[in-house]
Short mmCIF file of N, CA, C and O in Angstrom, two decimals:
data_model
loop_
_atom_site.label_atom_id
_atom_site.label_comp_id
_atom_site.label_asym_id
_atom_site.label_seq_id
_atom_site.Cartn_x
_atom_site.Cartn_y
_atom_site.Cartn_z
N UNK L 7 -2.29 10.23 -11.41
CA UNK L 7 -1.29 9.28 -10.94
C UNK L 7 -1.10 9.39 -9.44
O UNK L 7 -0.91 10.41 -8.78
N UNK L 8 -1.21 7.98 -8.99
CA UNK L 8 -0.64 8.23 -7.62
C UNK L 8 0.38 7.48 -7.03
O UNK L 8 0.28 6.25 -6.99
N UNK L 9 1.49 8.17 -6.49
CA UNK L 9 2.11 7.19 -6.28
C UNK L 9 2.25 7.03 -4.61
O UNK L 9 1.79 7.79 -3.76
N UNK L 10 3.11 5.66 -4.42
CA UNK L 10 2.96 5.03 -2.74
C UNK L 10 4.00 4.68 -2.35
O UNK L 10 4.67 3.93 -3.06
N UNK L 11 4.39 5.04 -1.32
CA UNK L 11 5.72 4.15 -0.50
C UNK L 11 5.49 4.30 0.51
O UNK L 11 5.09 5.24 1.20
N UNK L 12 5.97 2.39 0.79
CA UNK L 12 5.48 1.90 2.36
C UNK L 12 7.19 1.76 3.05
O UNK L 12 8.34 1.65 2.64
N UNK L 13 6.39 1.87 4.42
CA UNK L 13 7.31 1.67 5.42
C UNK L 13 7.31 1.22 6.60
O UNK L 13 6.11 0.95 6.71
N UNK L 14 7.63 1.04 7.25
CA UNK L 14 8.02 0.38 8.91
C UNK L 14 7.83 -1.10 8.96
O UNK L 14 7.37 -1.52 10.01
N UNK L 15 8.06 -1.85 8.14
CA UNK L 15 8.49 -3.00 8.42
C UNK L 15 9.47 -4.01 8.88
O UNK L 15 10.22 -4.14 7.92
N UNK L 16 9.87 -4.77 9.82
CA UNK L 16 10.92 -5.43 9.94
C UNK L 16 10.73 -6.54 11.21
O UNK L 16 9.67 -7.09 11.51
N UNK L 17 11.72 -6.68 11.71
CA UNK L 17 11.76 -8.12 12.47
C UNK L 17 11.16 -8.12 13.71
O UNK L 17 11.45 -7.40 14.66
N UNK L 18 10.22 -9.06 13.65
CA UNK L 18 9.51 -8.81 15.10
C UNK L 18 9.75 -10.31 15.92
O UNK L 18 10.50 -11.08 15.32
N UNK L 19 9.24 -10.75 17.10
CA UNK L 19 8.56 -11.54 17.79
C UNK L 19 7.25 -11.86 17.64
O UNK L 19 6.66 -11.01 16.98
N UNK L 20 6.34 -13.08 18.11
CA UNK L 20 5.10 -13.28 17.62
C UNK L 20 4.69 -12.54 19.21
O UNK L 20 5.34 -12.74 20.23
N UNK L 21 3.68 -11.82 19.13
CA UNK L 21 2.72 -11.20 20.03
C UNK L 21 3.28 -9.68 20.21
O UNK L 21 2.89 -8.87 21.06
N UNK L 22 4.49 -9.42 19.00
CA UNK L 22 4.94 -7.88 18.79
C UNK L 22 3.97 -7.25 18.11
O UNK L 22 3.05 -7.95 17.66
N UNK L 23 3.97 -5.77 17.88
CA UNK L 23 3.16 -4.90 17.30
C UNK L 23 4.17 -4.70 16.32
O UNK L 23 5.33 -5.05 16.56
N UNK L 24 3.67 -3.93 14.76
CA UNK L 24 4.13 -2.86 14.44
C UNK L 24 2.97 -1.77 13.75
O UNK L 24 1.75 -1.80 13.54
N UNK L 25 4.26 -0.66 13.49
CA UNK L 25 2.69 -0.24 12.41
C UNK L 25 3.49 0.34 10.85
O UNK L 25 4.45 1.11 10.79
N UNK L 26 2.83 -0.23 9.78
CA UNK L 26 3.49 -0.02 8.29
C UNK L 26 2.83 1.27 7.73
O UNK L 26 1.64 1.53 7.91
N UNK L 27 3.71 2.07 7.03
CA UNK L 27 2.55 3.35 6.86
C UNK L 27 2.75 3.19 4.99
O UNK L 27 3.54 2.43 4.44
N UNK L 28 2.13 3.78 4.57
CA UNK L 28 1.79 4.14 2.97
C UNK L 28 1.53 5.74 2.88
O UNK L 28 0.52 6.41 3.07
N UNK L 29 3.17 6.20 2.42
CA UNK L 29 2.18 7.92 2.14
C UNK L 29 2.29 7.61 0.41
O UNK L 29 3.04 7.05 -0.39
N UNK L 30 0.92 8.48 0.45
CA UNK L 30 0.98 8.74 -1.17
C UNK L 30 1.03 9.99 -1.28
O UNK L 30 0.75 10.80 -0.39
N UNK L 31 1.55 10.32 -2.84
CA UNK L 31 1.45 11.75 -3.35
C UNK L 31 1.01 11.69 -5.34
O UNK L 31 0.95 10.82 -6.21
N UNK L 32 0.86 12.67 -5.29
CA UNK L 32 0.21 13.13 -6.74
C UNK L 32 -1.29 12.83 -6.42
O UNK L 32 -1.89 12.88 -7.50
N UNK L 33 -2.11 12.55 -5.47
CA UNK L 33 -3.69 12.75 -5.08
C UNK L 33 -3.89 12.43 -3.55
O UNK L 33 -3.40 11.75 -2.65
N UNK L 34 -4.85 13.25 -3.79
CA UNK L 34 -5.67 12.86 -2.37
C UNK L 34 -6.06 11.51 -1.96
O UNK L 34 -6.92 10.75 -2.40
N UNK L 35 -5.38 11.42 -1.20
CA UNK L 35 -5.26 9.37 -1.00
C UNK L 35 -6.98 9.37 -0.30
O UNK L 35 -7.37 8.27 -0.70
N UNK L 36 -8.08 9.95 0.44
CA UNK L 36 -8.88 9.85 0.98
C UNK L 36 -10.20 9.30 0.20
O UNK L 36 -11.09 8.54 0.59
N UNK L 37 -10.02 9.95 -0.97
CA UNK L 37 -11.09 9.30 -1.53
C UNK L 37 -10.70 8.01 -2.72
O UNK L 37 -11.47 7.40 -3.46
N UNK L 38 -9.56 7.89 -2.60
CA UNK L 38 -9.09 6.72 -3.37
C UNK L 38 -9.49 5.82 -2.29
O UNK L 38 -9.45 6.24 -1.13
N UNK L 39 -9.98 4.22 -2.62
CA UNK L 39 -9.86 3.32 -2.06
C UNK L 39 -7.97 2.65 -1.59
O UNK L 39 -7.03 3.23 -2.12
N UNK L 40 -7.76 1.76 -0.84
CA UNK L 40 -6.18 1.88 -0.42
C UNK L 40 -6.35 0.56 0.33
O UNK L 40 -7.13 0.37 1.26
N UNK L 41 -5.66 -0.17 -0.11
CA UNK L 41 -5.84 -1.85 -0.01
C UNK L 41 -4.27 -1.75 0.80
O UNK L 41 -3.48 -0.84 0.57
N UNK L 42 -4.05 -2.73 1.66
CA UNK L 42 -2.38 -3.50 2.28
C UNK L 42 -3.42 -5.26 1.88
O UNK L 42 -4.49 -5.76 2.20
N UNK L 43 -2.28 -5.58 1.06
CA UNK L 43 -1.89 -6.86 0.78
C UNK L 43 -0.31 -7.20 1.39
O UNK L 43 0.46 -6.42 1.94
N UNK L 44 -0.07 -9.08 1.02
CA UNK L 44 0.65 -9.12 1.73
C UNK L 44 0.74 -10.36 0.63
O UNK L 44 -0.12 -10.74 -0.17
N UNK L 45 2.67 -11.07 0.97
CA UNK L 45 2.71 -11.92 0.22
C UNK L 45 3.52 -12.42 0.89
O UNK L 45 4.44 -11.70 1.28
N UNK L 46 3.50 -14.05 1.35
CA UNK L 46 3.92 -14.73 1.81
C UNK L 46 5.69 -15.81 0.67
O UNK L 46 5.80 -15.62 -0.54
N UNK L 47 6.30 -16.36 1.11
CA UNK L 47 6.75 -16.98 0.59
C UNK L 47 6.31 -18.17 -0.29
O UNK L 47 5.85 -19.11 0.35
N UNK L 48 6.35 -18.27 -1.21
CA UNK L 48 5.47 -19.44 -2.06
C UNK L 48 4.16 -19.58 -2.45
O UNK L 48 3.49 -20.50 -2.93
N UNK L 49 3.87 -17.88 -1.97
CA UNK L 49 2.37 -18.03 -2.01
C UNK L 49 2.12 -16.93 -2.75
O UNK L 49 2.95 -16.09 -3.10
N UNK L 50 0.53 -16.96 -3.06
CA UNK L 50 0.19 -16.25 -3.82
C UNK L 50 -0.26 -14.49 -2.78
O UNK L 50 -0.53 -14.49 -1.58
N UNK L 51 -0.22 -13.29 -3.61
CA UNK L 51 -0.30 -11.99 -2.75
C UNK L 51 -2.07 -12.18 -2.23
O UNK L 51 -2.99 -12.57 -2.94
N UNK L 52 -2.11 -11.84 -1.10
CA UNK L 52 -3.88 -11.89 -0.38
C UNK L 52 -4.10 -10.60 0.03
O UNK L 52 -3.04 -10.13 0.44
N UNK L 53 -5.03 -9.78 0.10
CA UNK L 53 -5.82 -9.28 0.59
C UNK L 53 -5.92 -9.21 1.98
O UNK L 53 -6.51 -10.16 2.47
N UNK L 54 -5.43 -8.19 2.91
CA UNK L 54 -5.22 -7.78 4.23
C UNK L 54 -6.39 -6.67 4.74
O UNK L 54 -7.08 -6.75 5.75
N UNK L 55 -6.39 -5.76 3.85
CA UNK L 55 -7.20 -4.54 4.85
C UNK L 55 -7.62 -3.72 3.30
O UNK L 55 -6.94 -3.84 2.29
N UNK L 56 -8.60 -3.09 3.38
CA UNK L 56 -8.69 -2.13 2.85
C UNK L 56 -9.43 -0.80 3.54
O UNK L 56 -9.81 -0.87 4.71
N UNK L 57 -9.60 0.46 2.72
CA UNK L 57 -10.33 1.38 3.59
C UNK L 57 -10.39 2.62 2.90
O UNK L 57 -9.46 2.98 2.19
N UNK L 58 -11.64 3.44 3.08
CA UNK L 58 -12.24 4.28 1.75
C UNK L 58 -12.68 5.26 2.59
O UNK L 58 -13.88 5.16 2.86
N UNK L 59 -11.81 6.63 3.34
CA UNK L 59 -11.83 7.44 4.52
C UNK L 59 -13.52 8.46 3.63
O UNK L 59 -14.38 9.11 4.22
N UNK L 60 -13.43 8.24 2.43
CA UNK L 60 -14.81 9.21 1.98
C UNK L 60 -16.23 8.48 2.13
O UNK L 60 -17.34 8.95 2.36
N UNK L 61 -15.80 7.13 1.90
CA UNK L 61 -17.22 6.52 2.33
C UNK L 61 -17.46 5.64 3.22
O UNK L 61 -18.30 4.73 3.20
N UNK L 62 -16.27 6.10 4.44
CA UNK L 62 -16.45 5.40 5.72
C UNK L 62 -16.40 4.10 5.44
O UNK L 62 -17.20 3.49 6.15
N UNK L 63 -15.72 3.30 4.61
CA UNK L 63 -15.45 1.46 4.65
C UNK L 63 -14.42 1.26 4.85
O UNK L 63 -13.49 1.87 4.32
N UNK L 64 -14.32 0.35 5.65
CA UNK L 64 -13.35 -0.42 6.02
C UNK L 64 -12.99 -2.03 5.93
O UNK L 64 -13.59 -2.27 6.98
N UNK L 65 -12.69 -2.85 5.67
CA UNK L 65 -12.61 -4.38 5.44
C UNK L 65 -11.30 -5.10 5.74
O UNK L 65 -10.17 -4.77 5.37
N UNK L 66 -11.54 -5.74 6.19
CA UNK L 66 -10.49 -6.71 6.89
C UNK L 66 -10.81 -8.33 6.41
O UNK L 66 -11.91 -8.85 6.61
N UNK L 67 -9.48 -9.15 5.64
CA UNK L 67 -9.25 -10.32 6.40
C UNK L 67 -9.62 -11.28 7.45
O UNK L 67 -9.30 -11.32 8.64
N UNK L 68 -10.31 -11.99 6.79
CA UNK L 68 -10.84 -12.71 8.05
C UNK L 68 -9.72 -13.39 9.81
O UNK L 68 -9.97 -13.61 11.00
N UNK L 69 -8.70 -13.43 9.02
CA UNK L 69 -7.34 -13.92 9.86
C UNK L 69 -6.50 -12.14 10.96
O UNK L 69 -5.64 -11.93 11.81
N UNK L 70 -7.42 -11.41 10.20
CA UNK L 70 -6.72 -9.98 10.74
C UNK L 70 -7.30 -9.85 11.80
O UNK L 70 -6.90 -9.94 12.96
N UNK L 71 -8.55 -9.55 11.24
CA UNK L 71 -9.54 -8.30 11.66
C UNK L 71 -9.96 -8.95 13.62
O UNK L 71 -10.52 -9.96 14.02
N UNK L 72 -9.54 -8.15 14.11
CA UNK L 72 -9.22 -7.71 15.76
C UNK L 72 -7.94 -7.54 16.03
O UNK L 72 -7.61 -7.21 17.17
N UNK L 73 -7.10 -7.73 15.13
CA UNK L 73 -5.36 -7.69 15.48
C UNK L 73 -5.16 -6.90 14.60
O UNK L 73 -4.16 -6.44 15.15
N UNK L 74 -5.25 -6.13 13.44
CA UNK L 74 -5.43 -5.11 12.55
C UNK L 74 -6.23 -4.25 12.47
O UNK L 74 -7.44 -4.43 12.39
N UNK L 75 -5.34 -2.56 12.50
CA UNK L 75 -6.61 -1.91 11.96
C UNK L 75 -5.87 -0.90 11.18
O UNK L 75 -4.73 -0.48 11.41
N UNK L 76 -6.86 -0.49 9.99
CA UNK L 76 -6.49 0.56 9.05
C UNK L 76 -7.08 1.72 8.83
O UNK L 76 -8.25 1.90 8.48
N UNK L 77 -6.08 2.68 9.10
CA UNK L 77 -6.52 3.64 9.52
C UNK L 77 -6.42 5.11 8.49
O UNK L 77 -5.61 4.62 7.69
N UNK L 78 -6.61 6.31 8.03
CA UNK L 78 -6.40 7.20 7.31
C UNK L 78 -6.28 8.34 7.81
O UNK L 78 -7.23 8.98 8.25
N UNK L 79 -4.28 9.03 7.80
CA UNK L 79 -4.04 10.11 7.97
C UNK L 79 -4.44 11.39 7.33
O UNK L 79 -3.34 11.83 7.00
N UNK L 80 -5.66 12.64 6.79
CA UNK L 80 -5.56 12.98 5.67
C UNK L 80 -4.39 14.05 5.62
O UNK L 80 -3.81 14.31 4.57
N UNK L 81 -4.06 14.75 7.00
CA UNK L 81 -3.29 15.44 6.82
C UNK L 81 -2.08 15.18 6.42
O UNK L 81 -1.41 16.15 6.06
N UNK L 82 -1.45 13.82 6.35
CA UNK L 82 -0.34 13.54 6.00
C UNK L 82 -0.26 12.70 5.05
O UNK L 82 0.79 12.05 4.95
N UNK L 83 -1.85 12.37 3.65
CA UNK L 83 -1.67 12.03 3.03
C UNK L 83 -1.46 10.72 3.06
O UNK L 83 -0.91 10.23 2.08
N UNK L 84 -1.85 9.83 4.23
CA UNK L 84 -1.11 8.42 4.86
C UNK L 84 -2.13 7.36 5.33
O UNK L 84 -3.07 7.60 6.09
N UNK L 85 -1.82 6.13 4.77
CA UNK L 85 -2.71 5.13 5.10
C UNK L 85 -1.64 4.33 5.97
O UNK L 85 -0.55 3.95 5.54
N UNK L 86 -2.22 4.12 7.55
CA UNK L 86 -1.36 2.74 8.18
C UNK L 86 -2.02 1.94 8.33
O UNK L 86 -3.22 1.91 8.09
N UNK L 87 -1.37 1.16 8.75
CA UNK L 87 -1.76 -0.77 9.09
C UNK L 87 -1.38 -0.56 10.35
O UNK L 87 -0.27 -0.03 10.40
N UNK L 88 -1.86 -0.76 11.35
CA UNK L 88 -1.40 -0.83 12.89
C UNK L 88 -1.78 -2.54 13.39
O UNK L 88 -2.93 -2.88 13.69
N UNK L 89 -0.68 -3.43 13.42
CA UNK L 89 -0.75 -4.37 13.60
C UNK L 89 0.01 -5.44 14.84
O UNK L 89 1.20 -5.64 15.03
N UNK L 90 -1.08 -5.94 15.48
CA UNK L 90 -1.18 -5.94 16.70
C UNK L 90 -0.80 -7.46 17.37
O UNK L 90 -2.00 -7.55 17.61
N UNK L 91 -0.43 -8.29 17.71
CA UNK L 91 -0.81 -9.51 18.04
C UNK L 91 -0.25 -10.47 17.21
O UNK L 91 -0.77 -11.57 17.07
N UNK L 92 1.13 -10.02 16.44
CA UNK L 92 1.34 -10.44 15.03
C UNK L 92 2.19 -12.35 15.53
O UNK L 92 2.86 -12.86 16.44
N UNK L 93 1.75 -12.62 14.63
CA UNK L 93 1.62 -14.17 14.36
C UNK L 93 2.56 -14.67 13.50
O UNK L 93 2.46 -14.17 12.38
N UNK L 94 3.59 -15.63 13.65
CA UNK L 94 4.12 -15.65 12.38
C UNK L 94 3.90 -16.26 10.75
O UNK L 94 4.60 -16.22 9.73
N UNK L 95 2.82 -16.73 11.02
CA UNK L 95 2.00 -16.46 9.75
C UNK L 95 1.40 -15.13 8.78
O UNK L 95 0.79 -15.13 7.71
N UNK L 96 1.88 -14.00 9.68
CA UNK L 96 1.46 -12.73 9.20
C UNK L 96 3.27 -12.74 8.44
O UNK L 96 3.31 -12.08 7.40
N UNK L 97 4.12 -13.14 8.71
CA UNK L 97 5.06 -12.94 7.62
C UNK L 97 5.02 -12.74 6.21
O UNK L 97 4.34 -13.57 5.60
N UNK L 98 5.55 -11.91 5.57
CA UNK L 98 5.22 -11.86 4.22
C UNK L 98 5.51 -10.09 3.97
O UNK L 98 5.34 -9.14 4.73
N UNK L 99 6.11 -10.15 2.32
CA UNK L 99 5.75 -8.39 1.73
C UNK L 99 4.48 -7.66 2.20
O UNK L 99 3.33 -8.08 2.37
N UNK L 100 4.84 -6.86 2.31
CA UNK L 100 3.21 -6.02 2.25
C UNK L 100 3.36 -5.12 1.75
O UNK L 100 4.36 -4.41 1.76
N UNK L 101 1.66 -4.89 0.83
CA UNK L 101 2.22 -4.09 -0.58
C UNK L 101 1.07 -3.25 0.26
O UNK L 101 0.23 -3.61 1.09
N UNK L 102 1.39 -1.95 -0.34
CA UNK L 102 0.28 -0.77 -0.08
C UNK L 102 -0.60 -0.48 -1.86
O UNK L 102 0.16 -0.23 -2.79
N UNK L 103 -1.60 -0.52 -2.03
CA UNK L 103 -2.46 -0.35 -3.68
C UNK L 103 -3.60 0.86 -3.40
O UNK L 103 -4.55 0.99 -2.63
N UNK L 104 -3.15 1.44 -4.16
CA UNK L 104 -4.82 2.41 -4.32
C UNK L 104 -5.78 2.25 -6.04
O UNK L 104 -5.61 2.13 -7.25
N UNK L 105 -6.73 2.38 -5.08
CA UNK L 105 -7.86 2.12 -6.25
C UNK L 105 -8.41 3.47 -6.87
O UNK L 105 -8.76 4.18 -5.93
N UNK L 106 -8.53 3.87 -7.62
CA UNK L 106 -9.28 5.21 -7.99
C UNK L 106 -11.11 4.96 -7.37
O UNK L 106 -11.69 3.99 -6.89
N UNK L 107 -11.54 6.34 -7.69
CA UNK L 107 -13.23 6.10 -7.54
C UNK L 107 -13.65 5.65 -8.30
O UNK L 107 -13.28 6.07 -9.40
N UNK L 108 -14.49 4.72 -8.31
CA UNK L 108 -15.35 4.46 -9.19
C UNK L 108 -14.45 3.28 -9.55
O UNK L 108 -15.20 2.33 -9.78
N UNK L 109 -13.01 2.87 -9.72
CA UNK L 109 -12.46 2.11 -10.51
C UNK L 109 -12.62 0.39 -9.87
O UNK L 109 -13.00 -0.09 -8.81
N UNK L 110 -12.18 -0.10 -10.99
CA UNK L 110 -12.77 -1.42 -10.88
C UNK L 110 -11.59 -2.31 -10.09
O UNK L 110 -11.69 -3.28 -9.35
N UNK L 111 -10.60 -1.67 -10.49
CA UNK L 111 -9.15 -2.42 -9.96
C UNK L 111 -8.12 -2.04 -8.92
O UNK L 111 -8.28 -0.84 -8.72
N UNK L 112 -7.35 -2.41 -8.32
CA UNK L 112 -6.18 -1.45 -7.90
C UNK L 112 -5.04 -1.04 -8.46
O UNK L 112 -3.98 -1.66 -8.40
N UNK L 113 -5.20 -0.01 -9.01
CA UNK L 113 -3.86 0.35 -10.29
C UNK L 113 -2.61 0.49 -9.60
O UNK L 113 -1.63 0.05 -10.21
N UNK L 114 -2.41 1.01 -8.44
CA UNK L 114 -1.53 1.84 -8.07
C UNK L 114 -0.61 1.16 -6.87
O UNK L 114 -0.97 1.13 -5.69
N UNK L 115 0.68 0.62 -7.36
CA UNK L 115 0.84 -0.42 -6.18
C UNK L 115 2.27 0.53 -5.91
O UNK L 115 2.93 1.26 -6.65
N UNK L 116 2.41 0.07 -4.23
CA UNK L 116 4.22 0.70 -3.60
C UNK L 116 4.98 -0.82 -4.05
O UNK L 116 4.53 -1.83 -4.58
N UNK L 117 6.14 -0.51 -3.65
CA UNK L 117 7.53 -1.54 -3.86
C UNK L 117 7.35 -2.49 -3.12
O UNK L 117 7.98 -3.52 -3.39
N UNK L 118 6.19 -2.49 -1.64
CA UNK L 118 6.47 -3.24 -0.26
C UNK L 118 7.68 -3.34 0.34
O UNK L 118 8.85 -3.28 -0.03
N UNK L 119 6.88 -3.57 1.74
CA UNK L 119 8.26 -3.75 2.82
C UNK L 119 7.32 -4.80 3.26
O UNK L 119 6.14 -5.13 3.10
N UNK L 120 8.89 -5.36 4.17
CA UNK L 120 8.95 -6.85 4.71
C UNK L 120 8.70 -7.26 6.23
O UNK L 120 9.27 -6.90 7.27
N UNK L 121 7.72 -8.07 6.02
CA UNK L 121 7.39 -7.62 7.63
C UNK L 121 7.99 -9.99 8.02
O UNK L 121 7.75 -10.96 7.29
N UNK L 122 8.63 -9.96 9.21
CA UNK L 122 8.81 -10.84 9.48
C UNK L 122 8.90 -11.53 10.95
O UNK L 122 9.78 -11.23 11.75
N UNK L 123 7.74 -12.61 11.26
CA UNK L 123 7.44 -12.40 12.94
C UNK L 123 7.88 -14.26 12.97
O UNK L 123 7.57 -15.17 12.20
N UNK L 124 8.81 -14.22 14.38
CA UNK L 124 9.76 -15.23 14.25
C UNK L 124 8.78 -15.63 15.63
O UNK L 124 8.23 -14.83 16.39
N UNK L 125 8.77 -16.97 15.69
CA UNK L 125 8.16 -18.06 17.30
C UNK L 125 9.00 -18.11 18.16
O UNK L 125 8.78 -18.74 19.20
#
């Protein structure tokens, strides 16, 4: 079992930074795969970042990737989102998920926090 709780989300400006972290506990978050999704109002949850610190992958969003990056603490057990250039279309929950090895799905989701970037 692993569990996740995210944090540092809240009210920004568009061309603000923040950065959202995910610590997990009950496993070694490094070789779990560890997805940030995000969910907009009215919309369905998408796919933001993922990243797999044991087999060096990383993947990004086509709408992210140069204004996002995801990164893996191991000493602290911690996956962030360091997000850069934020847009207010990047509004929305953002959920932190880990995937097991080998597994097919992401079992393991946090509560999300709310990230919200005003024009």
């Amino acid at each position: 079992q692993v569990q996740l709780v995210e944090s540092g989300g809240g009210l920004v400006q568009a061309g603000d930074s923040l950065r959202l972290s995910c610590a997990a506990s009950g496993r070694t978050i490094s070789t779990y795969t560890t997805g940030w999704f995000r969910q907009a109002p009215g919309k369905e949850r998408e796919f933001v970042a993922s990243t797999n610190w044991s087999a060096g992958i990383t993947r990004y969003e086509d709408s992210v990737r140069g204004r996002f990056t995801i990164v893996t603490n191991n000493a602290k057990n911690t996956v962030y989102l360091q997000m850069n250039s934020l847009k207010p279309e990047d509004t929305g929950v953002y959920y932190c998920a880990a995937q097991r090895p080998y597994g097919a799905n992401y079992e393991y989701w946090g509560q999300g926090t709310q990230v919200t970037v005003s024009s």
